């Protein structure tokens, strides 16, 4: 009996310890971060301090239930793309300090009991350069809580503040036009209100992003482009108002490689407005349940706006273009994973260039300058290697998707590309023939993308080539 009691006591202790470990693990990071970005801080009712030219004050706040100590239990890390641009590195910046009635600044009255970093507005990291993307992580162990900070503009999509200004830009409590209490009925109009460059560092219309040196090309490309250089192909998000028309009159877009699925495309088909369990912190890209989120990091180097891709792009694009995701693991159609040197295989009704393949040991030309995913010291080709996401302004890349132009299941009006006004995009040849005018969201003119990898000994360095 005594032995049974001892065994029972040991089991109780083990279970209790296990519960403690689980609880501790769940508390390895704060539940959320709040980010304050200001050019001027009011320290007291009569004292203010202004950031240096080209910089903004950035203060991060978080709660720690159960902790009443003056120092946070969590460390603060700054995440950077490493100098080789193939991965990320973390720098430990230290721990946060508790905001108390005795040390709270004038603007911190709502943050008493929270922890802040940096502890002082005179600290080295209190001011950050405007138009640079900073990634800050807070926690005791992975997974950390993450904030992506882009001074001088607060990110209304992710890190909430005890300041309703970041919400009121989109939401209306009493006179909304949308069921989500949005101030606009059309989602595209809602997004473009800021993302035309007027109130955001991203101008998706022209396809540029703002960096400390000015406006530079953005990796997603332009939806519309400029008058001198208009887009020749883009994901059409400008016809959302068709939802108000009868079904048989709607503009119906067939995504190439979708198998003929119809959809009216909006900004929110790809992006979430807020971070959720199925949206990536990078660009808030939506991903299907069970699929990896898009893991990527944007940064500025050499005056250029760049992106380091890590994982998830193929699965993201494959939500609509499922048949094109041939070769990668966990592709939506369940195609066999592509193995180098086995040759190109059929995926659906067509032979397709495989995606998601490891090209680290590619022979022939040096590594491509096109974007690849970098993980585990390997390089992987993705849909984004050859295509941009928003639009392309290339005028020497005219072609039409066979699945749009030839598929008998598609009504004739659905076989063509349309501009923002619903007019078909075409090129008129010398004999008067109208040819669909589309650059298919390609990154290079003509066959420039192919030559990035297949220039030297075009067949000789192609795995699986048959002589």
Short mmCIF file of C-alpha atoms in Angstrom, two decimals:
data_model
loop_
_atom_site.label_atom_id
_atom_site.label_comp_id
_atom_site.label_asym_id
_atom_site.label_seq_id
_atom_site.Cartn_x
_atom_site.Cartn_y
_atom_site.Cartn_z
CA UNK A 1 0.00 0.00 0.00
CA UNK A 2 2.81 2.40 0.94
CA UNK A 3 4.53 1.63 -2.36
CA UNK A 4 1.29 2.37 -4.27
CA UNK A 5 0.94 5.67 -2.43
CA UNK A 6 4.53 6.59 -3.32
CA UNK A 7 3.98 5.71 -6.98
CA UNK A 8 0.75 7.73 -7.03
CA UNK A 9 2.52 10.72 -5.44
CA UNK A 10 5.33 10.52 -8.04
CA UNK A 11 2.77 10.41 -10.85
CA UNK A 12 0.98 13.44 -9.41
CA UNK A 13 4.28 15.34 -9.21
CA UNK A 14 5.17 14.37 -12.79
CA UNK A 15 1.76 15.48 -14.06
CA UNK A 16 2.01 18.73 -12.11
CA UNK A 17 5.47 19.42 -13.50
CA UNK A 18 4.25 18.61 -16.99
CA UNK A 19 1.40 21.09 -16.62
CA UNK A 20 3.90 23.65 -15.36
CA UNK A 21 6.19 23.08 -18.34
CA UNK A 22 3.28 23.39 -20.77
CA UNK A 23 2.15 26.60 -19.10
CA UNK A 24 5.68 27.96 -19.22
CA UNK A 25 6.01 27.06 -22.88
CA UNK A 26 2.79 28.83 -23.73
CA UNK A 27 4.17 31.94 -22.02
CA UNK A 28 7.42 32.01 -24.00
CA UNK A 29 6.32 35.24 -25.73
CA UNK A 30 3.90 38.06 -24.93
CA UNK A 31 0.40 37.60 -26.34
CA UNK A 32 0.79 40.66 -28.59
CA UNK A 33 2.94 43.71 -29.21
CA UNK A 34 1.81 47.29 -29.50
CA UNK A 35 3.99 49.70 -31.45
CA UNK A 36 4.04 53.47 -31.11
CA UNK A 37 5.66 55.46 -33.92
CA UNK A 38 5.91 59.22 -33.46
CA UNK A 39 8.03 62.09 -34.75
CA UNK A 40 7.44 64.05 -31.52
CA UNK A 41 6.99 62.71 -27.98
CA UNK A 42 5.34 64.62 -25.14
CA UNK A 43 7.33 63.64 -22.06
CA UNK A 44 5.53 65.98 -19.63
CA UNK A 45 2.65 68.44 -20.04
CA UNK A 46 5.24 71.12 -20.89
CA UNK A 47 8.18 69.15 -22.37
CA UNK A 48 8.41 67.57 -25.82
CA UNK A 49 11.25 66.02 -27.76
CA UNK A 50 11.52 65.72 -31.56
CA UNK A 51 13.31 62.99 -33.51
CA UNK A 52 16.28 63.74 -35.74
CA UNK A 53 15.72 64.50 -39.41
CA UNK A 54 14.76 61.35 -41.33
CA UNK A 55 14.03 59.38 -38.17
CA UNK A 56 11.10 58.57 -35.88
CA UNK A 57 10.72 57.43 -32.30
CA UNK A 58 9.62 53.80 -32.06
CA UNK A 59 8.50 52.30 -28.73
CA UNK A 60 7.25 48.72 -28.31
CA UNK A 61 4.88 47.72 -25.52
CA UNK A 62 3.65 44.35 -24.29
CA UNK A 63 1.92 42.75 -21.29
CA UNK A 64 3.29 39.97 -19.09
CA UNK A 65 0.55 38.44 -16.95
CA UNK A 66 1.86 37.53 -13.51
CA UNK A 67 5.06 39.57 -13.75
CA UNK A 68 5.31 42.59 -11.44
CA UNK A 69 9.09 42.99 -11.55
CA UNK A 70 10.74 46.11 -12.95
CA UNK A 71 12.43 44.08 -15.70
CA UNK A 72 10.73 42.00 -18.37
CA UNK A 73 11.13 38.23 -18.52
CA UNK A 74 11.51 38.47 -22.29
CA UNK A 75 14.38 39.52 -24.51
CA UNK A 76 14.02 41.88 -27.45
CA UNK A 77 15.67 40.92 -30.74
CA UNK A 78 16.19 42.79 -33.98
CA UNK A 79 15.99 40.56 -37.05
CA UNK A 80 18.07 41.44 -40.11
CA UNK A 81 18.77 39.85 -43.47
CA UNK A 82 22.42 38.79 -43.25
CA UNK A 83 25.14 40.27 -45.43
CA UNK A 84 25.12 37.28 -47.79
CA UNK A 85 21.35 37.85 -48.31
CA UNK A 86 20.62 34.14 -47.90
CA UNK A 87 19.22 34.10 -44.38
CA UNK A 88 18.47 36.14 -41.28
CA UNK A 89 20.38 36.99 -38.11
CA UNK A 90 19.12 38.10 -34.68
CA UNK A 91 20.67 40.69 -32.41
CA UNK A 92 19.74 40.63 -28.72
CA UNK A 93 18.88 44.20 -27.75
CA UNK A 94 18.17 43.48 -24.09
CA UNK A 95 15.03 43.34 -21.97
CA UNK A 96 12.10 45.67 -21.51
CA UNK A 97 11.33 47.87 -18.49
CA UNK A 98 8.00 48.08 -16.66
CA UNK A 99 5.94 51.27 -17.06
CA UNK A 100 4.90 52.52 -13.61
CA UNK A 101 3.00 55.60 -12.39
CA UNK A 102 6.36 57.01 -11.34
CA UNK A 103 8.19 56.68 -14.69
CA UNK A 104 5.33 56.91 -17.20
CA UNK A 105 5.67 59.67 -19.76
CA UNK A 106 2.77 61.92 -20.63
CA UNK A 107 1.74 59.77 -23.61
CA UNK A 108 2.03 56.50 -21.64
CA UNK A 109 -0.88 56.91 -19.22
CA UNK A 110 -2.68 54.00 -20.95
CA UNK A 111 0.38 51.75 -20.75
CA UNK A 112 0.96 51.59 -17.00
CA UNK A 113 1.69 47.97 -16.08
CA UNK A 114 3.04 47.20 -19.56
CA UNK A 115 6.69 46.63 -20.45
CA UNK A 116 8.41 48.92 -22.92
CA UNK A 117 11.46 48.88 -25.13
CA UNK A 118 13.58 50.94 -25.25
CA UNK A 119 13.50 52.06 -21.63
CA UNK A 120 14.54 55.63 -22.49
CA UNK A 121 13.88 57.90 -25.47
CA UNK A 122 17.62 58.68 -25.45
CA UNK A 123 18.61 55.03 -26.03
CA UNK A 124 20.48 54.05 -29.20
CA UNK A 125 17.49 52.22 -30.67
CA UNK A 126 14.86 54.78 -29.68
CA UNK A 127 15.05 56.45 -33.11
CA UNK A 128 14.83 54.44 -36.32
CA UNK A 129 15.35 55.52 -39.93
CA UNK A 130 12.21 56.39 -41.85
CA UNK A 131 11.13 54.09 -44.71
CA UNK A 132 13.18 51.13 -43.48
CA UNK A 133 11.47 47.87 -42.57
CA UNK A 134 12.48 46.74 -39.07
CA UNK A 135 11.57 43.34 -37.66
CA UNK A 136 11.49 43.12 -33.86
CA UNK A 137 10.85 39.89 -31.94
CA UNK A 138 10.07 39.59 -28.24
CA UNK A 139 10.08 36.44 -26.15
CA UNK A 140 11.98 33.97 -24.00
CA UNK A 141 12.12 31.21 -26.63
CA UNK A 142 10.74 30.45 -30.07
CA UNK A 143 8.17 31.10 -31.37
CA UNK A 144 8.66 34.78 -30.60
CA UNK A 145 6.06 37.49 -30.93
CA UNK A 146 6.95 39.61 -33.94
CA UNK A 147 6.34 43.19 -35.05
CA UNK A 148 7.22 44.57 -38.47
CA UNK A 149 7.83 48.28 -38.13
CA UNK A 150 7.98 50.77 -40.99
CA UNK A 151 8.60 54.34 -39.73
CA UNK A 152 7.32 57.00 -39.95
CA UNK A 153 3.89 55.41 -40.47
CA UNK A 154 2.23 53.14 -37.87
CA UNK A 155 1.18 49.76 -39.28
CA UNK A 156 -2.58 49.75 -38.88
CA UNK A 157 -2.83 46.15 -40.11
CA UNK A 158 -0.90 44.32 -37.41
CA UNK A 159 0.19 46.01 -34.20
CA UNK A 160 -2.74 47.60 -32.39
CA UNK A 161 -2.36 50.66 -30.19
CA UNK A 162 -4.43 52.18 -27.42
CA UNK A 163 -5.11 54.86 -29.99
CA UNK A 164 -8.15 54.54 -32.21
CA UNK A 165 -6.57 56.56 -35.03
CA UNK A 166 -5.11 53.41 -36.56
CA UNK A 167 -8.57 51.85 -36.67
CA UNK A 168 -10.59 54.88 -37.77
CA UNK A 169 -8.70 55.11 -41.03
CA UNK A 170 -10.70 52.11 -42.29
CA UNK A 171 -13.62 51.52 -39.90
CA UNK A 172 -16.71 53.58 -39.15
CA UNK A 173 -18.88 52.80 -36.15
CA UNK A 174 -22.13 54.50 -37.12
CA UNK A 175 -22.09 55.17 -40.87
CA UNK A 176 -20.22 52.33 -42.54
CA UNK A 177 -20.92 51.22 -46.12
CA UNK A 178 -19.77 47.62 -45.61
CA UNK A 179 -20.85 44.79 -43.24
CA UNK A 180 -17.36 44.87 -41.67
CA UNK A 181 -18.02 48.51 -40.72
CA UNK A 182 -15.57 49.66 -43.37
CA UNK A 183 -15.68 53.20 -44.68
CA UNK A 184 -15.78 51.97 -48.29
CA UNK A 185 -18.09 49.48 -49.96
CA UNK A 186 -15.57 48.40 -52.60
CA UNK A 187 -12.54 46.65 -51.09
CA UNK A 188 -10.17 47.82 -53.81
CA UNK A 189 -11.17 51.45 -53.14
CA UNK A 190 -10.61 50.82 -49.44
CA UNK A 191 -7.05 49.61 -50.00
CA UNK A 192 -6.08 52.12 -52.68
CA UNK A 193 -7.07 54.98 -50.40
CA UNK A 194 -3.70 54.50 -48.68
CA UNK A 195 -1.76 52.23 -51.00
CA UNK A 196 -1.57 54.67 -53.87
CA UNK A 197 1.42 56.10 -52.01
CA UNK A 198 -0.51 58.93 -50.38
CA UNK A 199 -0.65 57.43 -46.88
CA UNK A 200 1.51 54.34 -47.25
CA UNK A 201 5.05 53.60 -48.26
CA UNK A 202 3.74 51.24 -50.94
CA UNK A 203 2.25 52.57 -54.18
CA UNK A 204 0.70 49.47 -55.73
CA UNK A 205 -0.70 51.45 -58.66
CA UNK A 206 2.73 52.47 -59.98
CA UNK A 207 4.53 49.50 -58.42
CA UNK A 208 6.98 51.46 -56.29
CA UNK A 209 8.00 51.56 -52.64
CA UNK A 210 9.40 54.44 -50.69
CA UNK A 211 12.89 54.08 -49.20
CA UNK A 212 15.15 56.72 -47.58
CA UNK A 213 16.44 57.77 -51.01
CA UNK A 214 12.99 58.14 -52.60
CA UNK A 215 10.68 55.91 -54.66
CA UNK A 216 12.13 52.71 -56.13
CA UNK A 217 10.72 49.67 -57.93
CA UNK A 218 8.70 47.31 -55.74
CA UNK A 219 9.06 43.54 -56.25
CA UNK A 220 5.32 42.95 -56.84
CA UNK A 221 5.16 45.25 -59.89
CA UNK A 222 2.54 47.85 -60.93
CA UNK A 223 -1.20 47.24 -61.20
CA UNK A 224 -1.60 50.12 -63.64
CA UNK A 225 1.86 51.55 -64.23
CA UNK A 226 2.32 55.03 -65.61
CA UNK A 227 0.97 56.83 -68.66
CA UNK A 228 4.32 56.39 -70.39
CA UNK A 229 4.72 52.78 -69.30
CA UNK A 230 1.32 51.15 -68.60
CA UNK A 231 0.96 47.61 -67.30
CA UNK A 232 0.41 44.96 -69.95
CA UNK A 233 -0.70 42.29 -67.50
CA UNK A 234 -1.99 42.37 -63.94
CA UNK A 235 -4.20 40.61 -61.46
CA UNK A 236 -7.42 42.51 -62.08
CA UNK A 237 -8.82 43.83 -58.81
CA UNK A 238 -10.62 46.79 -60.40
CA UNK A 239 -13.94 45.15 -61.25
CA UNK A 240 -15.13 44.32 -57.76
CA UNK A 241 -18.25 46.44 -58.24
CA UNK A 242 -19.44 43.64 -60.53
CA UNK A 243 -20.65 41.94 -57.35
CA UNK A 244 -23.62 44.32 -57.46
CA UNK A 245 -24.64 43.19 -60.95
CA UNK A 246 -26.62 40.06 -61.88
CA UNK A 247 -24.54 36.90 -61.88
CA UNK A 248 -24.73 36.39 -65.64
CA UNK A 249 -23.36 39.91 -66.22
CA UNK A 250 -20.42 39.73 -63.87
CA UNK A 251 -16.85 39.83 -65.10
CA UNK A 252 -15.73 36.23 -64.56
CA UNK A 253 -12.02 35.63 -64.35
CA UNK A 254 -10.62 32.16 -64.94
CA UNK A 255 -7.27 31.77 -63.23
CA UNK A 256 -4.91 29.96 -65.63
CA UNK A 257 -4.09 26.54 -64.25
CA UNK A 258 -7.16 26.54 -62.03
CA UNK A 259 -9.08 23.97 -64.04
CA UNK A 260 -11.71 26.54 -64.98
CA UNK A 261 -12.77 27.85 -61.59
CA UNK A 262 -14.50 31.23 -61.73
CA UNK A 263 -13.72 34.02 -59.33
CA UNK A 264 -14.06 37.77 -58.98
CA UNK A 265 -10.70 38.91 -57.69
CA UNK A 266 -10.26 41.48 -54.93
CA UNK A 267 -7.30 42.59 -52.83
CA UNK A 268 -8.58 40.46 -49.96
CA UNK A 269 -8.38 37.26 -52.00
CA UNK A 270 -4.63 37.42 -51.43
CA UNK A 271 -4.20 39.73 -48.42
CA UNK A 272 -5.77 39.79 -44.99
CA UNK A 273 -6.40 43.13 -43.29
CA UNK A 274 -5.04 41.83 -39.97
CA UNK A 275 -2.75 39.04 -38.82
CA UNK A 276 -4.74 35.83 -38.35
CA UNK A 277 -3.92 32.15 -37.95
CA UNK A 278 -4.03 31.84 -41.75
CA UNK A 279 -2.22 35.00 -42.82
CA UNK A 280 1.48 35.59 -43.12
CA UNK A 281 3.18 38.44 -41.31
CA UNK A 282 4.90 39.15 -44.60
CA UNK A 283 2.39 41.22 -46.58
CA UNK A 284 -0.46 39.51 -44.67
CA UNK A 285 -0.68 36.95 -47.47
CA UNK A 286 -3.42 34.38 -46.92
CA UNK A 287 -2.52 30.71 -46.94
CA UNK A 288 -4.75 27.63 -46.78
CA UNK A 289 -5.09 25.69 -43.56
CA UNK A 290 -2.35 23.09 -43.30
CA UNK A 291 -0.07 24.84 -45.81
CA UNK A 292 3.07 26.74 -44.82
CA UNK A 293 2.68 30.48 -44.48
CA UNK A 294 4.71 32.69 -46.78
CA UNK A 295 7.93 33.31 -44.88
CA UNK A 296 9.84 36.28 -46.29
CA UNK A 297 11.64 39.44 -45.20
CA UNK A 298 11.75 42.79 -47.00
CA UNK A 299 14.74 45.09 -46.58
CA UNK A 300 16.59 47.97 -48.23
CA UNK A 301 20.16 47.52 -49.39
CA UNK A 302 22.20 49.47 -51.91
CA UNK A 303 19.30 51.87 -52.37
CA UNK A 304 17.07 49.02 -53.62
CA UNK A 305 13.96 47.51 -52.08
CA UNK A 306 14.55 43.76 -51.84
CA UNK A 307 12.90 40.63 -50.47
CA UNK A 308 14.47 37.50 -49.02
CA UNK A 309 12.08 34.59 -49.66
CA UNK A 310 12.29 31.57 -47.37
CA UNK A 311 9.25 29.33 -47.92
CA UNK A 312 5.59 29.10 -48.92
CA UNK A 313 5.33 31.01 -52.21
CA UNK A 314 4.35 28.02 -54.37
CA UNK A 315 1.60 26.93 -52.02
CA UNK A 316 0.31 30.50 -51.86
CA UNK A 317 0.08 30.91 -55.65
CA UNK A 318 -1.22 27.35 -55.98
CA UNK A 319 -4.44 28.27 -54.20
CA UNK A 320 -5.72 29.65 -57.51
CA UNK A 321 -3.17 28.26 -60.00
CA UNK A 322 -3.09 24.75 -58.58
CA UNK A 323 -2.07 22.96 -61.78
CA UNK A 324 1.01 25.16 -62.10
CA UNK A 325 2.38 24.09 -58.75
CA UNK A 326 4.08 21.02 -60.12
CA UNK A 327 7.28 19.82 -58.52
CA UNK A 328 7.02 21.23 -55.00
CA UNK A 329 6.10 19.34 -51.88
CA UNK A 330 2.49 19.52 -50.70
CA UNK A 331 1.25 21.00 -53.98
CA UNK A 332 -2.52 21.50 -54.14
CA UNK A 333 -3.08 18.98 -56.97
CA UNK A 334 -1.02 16.24 -55.36
CA UNK A 335 1.35 15.89 -58.33
CA UNK A 336 4.46 13.78 -57.88
CA UNK A 337 7.37 15.79 -56.53
CA UNK A 338 9.81 16.65 -59.29
CA UNK A 339 13.26 15.10 -59.07
CA UNK A 340 16.15 16.67 -60.97
CA UNK A 341 17.36 14.79 -64.06
CA UNK A 342 14.18 12.75 -64.40
CA UNK A 343 12.83 15.00 -67.14
CA UNK A 344 9.75 17.19 -67.39
CA UNK A 345 6.51 15.36 -66.65
CA UNK A 346 2.92 16.10 -67.46
CA UNK A 347 0.90 18.00 -64.86
CA UNK A 348 -2.76 18.06 -65.78
CA UNK A 349 -3.31 18.48 -69.51
CA UNK A 350 0.02 20.16 -70.16
CA UNK A 351 3.74 19.78 -69.65
CA UNK A 352 4.83 22.43 -67.19
CA UNK A 353 8.10 23.77 -65.89
CA UNK A 354 8.44 22.38 -62.35
CA UNK A 355 8.40 24.77 -59.41
CA UNK A 356 9.69 24.35 -55.88
CA UNK A 357 12.75 22.50 -57.14
CA UNK A 358 16.17 22.67 -55.52
CA UNK A 359 18.57 24.31 -57.99
CA UNK A 360 21.48 24.73 -55.58
CA UNK A 361 23.70 22.34 -57.57
CA UNK A 362 22.55 23.61 -60.96
CA UNK A 363 25.33 23.17 -63.51
CA UNK A 364 26.29 25.55 -66.30
CA UNK A 365 25.65 29.24 -65.70
CA UNK A 366 26.16 30.99 -62.33
CA UNK A 367 23.19 31.18 -59.99
CA UNK A 368 20.28 33.19 -61.34
CA UNK A 369 19.68 36.79 -60.26
CA UNK A 370 15.94 36.09 -60.16
CA UNK A 371 14.35 35.67 -56.70
CA UNK A 372 14.67 32.23 -55.13
CA UNK A 373 13.68 30.79 -51.77
CA UNK A 374 16.64 30.34 -49.41
CA UNK A 375 16.35 27.78 -46.62
CA UNK A 376 18.63 25.18 -45.07
CA UNK A 377 21.53 26.50 -47.17
CA UNK A 378 19.66 25.52 -50.36
CA UNK A 379 18.02 27.53 -53.14
CA UNK A 380 14.58 26.74 -54.56
CA UNK A 381 12.79 27.98 -57.65
CA UNK A 382 9.24 29.26 -57.12
CA UNK A 383 6.37 30.83 -59.06
CA UNK A 384 7.76 34.19 -57.96
CA UNK A 385 11.08 33.42 -59.61
CA UNK A 386 9.55 34.10 -63.03
CA UNK A 387 6.37 36.09 -62.26
CA UNK A 388 5.43 39.21 -60.32
CA UNK A 389 2.30 39.30 -58.19
CA UNK A 390 0.57 42.60 -58.98
CA UNK A 391 1.41 43.50 -62.57
CA UNK A 392 4.09 43.81 -65.25
CA UNK A 393 4.80 46.66 -67.65
CA UNK A 394 6.66 44.69 -70.31
CA UNK A 395 5.95 45.44 -73.97
CA UNK A 396 8.01 42.77 -75.66
CA UNK A 397 6.42 39.73 -74.09
CA UNK A 398 3.07 39.36 -75.84
CA UNK A 399 1.48 35.98 -75.32
CA UNK A 400 -1.77 34.39 -74.22
CA UNK A 401 -2.31 31.49 -71.90
CA UNK A 402 -3.51 28.48 -73.95
CA UNK A 403 -5.89 27.68 -71.11
CA UNK A 404 -7.58 31.06 -71.59
CA UNK A 405 -7.49 31.24 -75.39
CA UNK A 406 -8.26 27.61 -76.28
CA UNK A 407 -10.30 26.07 -73.47
CA UNK A 408 -13.77 25.30 -74.93
CA UNK A 409 -15.30 25.48 -71.45
CA UNK A 410 -14.68 29.23 -71.32
CA UNK A 411 -17.04 31.76 -72.82
CA UNK A 412 -15.26 33.86 -75.44
CA UNK A 413 -15.26 37.00 -73.29
CA UNK A 414 -13.43 35.10 -70.53
CA UNK A 415 -10.47 34.18 -72.77
CA UNK A 416 -8.88 37.60 -72.74
CA UNK A 417 -7.17 40.06 -70.43
CA UNK A 418 -9.04 43.22 -69.44
CA UNK A 419 -7.86 46.60 -68.20
CA UNK A 420 -9.09 48.49 -65.12
CA UNK A 421 -12.12 49.77 -67.06
CA UNK A 422 -13.16 46.35 -68.34
CA UNK A 423 -11.81 46.87 -71.87
CA UNK A 424 -10.05 43.96 -73.55
CA UNK A 425 -6.30 44.36 -73.85
CA UNK A 426 -5.11 43.51 -77.35
CA UNK A 427 -2.56 44.44 -79.97
CA UNK A 428 -3.66 45.15 -83.56
CA UNK A 429 -1.33 43.64 -86.17
CA UNK A 430 -0.58 45.25 -89.54
CA UNK A 431 -3.26 43.15 -91.23
CA UNK A 432 -5.87 44.30 -88.69
CA UNK A 433 -5.87 41.08 -86.68
CA UNK A 434 -6.45 41.61 -82.94
CA UNK A 435 -4.07 39.62 -80.75
CA UNK A 436 -4.37 39.31 -76.98
CA UNK A 437 -1.83 41.66 -75.44
CA UNK A 438 -0.45 40.28 -72.20
CA UNK A 439 2.97 39.89 -70.62
CA UNK A 440 1.66 37.15 -68.30
CA UNK A 441 3.12 38.90 -65.22
CA UNK A 442 6.63 37.97 -66.35
CA UNK A 443 9.74 39.53 -64.81
CA UNK A 444 11.78 39.80 -68.02
CA UNK A 445 11.15 40.82 -71.62
CA UNK A 446 10.83 38.05 -74.19
CA UNK A 447 12.65 34.89 -73.13
CA UNK A 448 14.95 36.72 -70.73
CA UNK A 449 13.77 34.65 -67.79
CA UNK A 450 14.65 31.37 -69.51
CA UNK A 451 18.12 32.59 -70.41
CA UNK A 452 18.88 33.34 -66.76
CA UNK A 453 19.33 29.61 -66.22
CA UNK A 454 19.52 28.06 -69.68
CA UNK A 455 21.91 30.34 -71.57
CA UNK A 456 25.09 28.25 -71.73
CA UNK A 457 24.65 24.97 -73.62
CA UNK A 458 20.91 25.44 -73.58
CA UNK A 459 20.21 21.71 -73.63
CA UNK A 460 23.41 20.58 -72.00
CA UNK A 461 22.71 22.17 -68.65
CA UNK A 462 19.03 21.21 -68.54
CA UNK A 463 18.44 18.23 -66.24
CA UNK A 464 16.57 15.44 -67.99
CA UNK A 465 17.33 16.76 -71.47
CA UNK A 466 17.18 14.12 -74.20
CA UNK A 467 19.92 14.30 -76.82
#
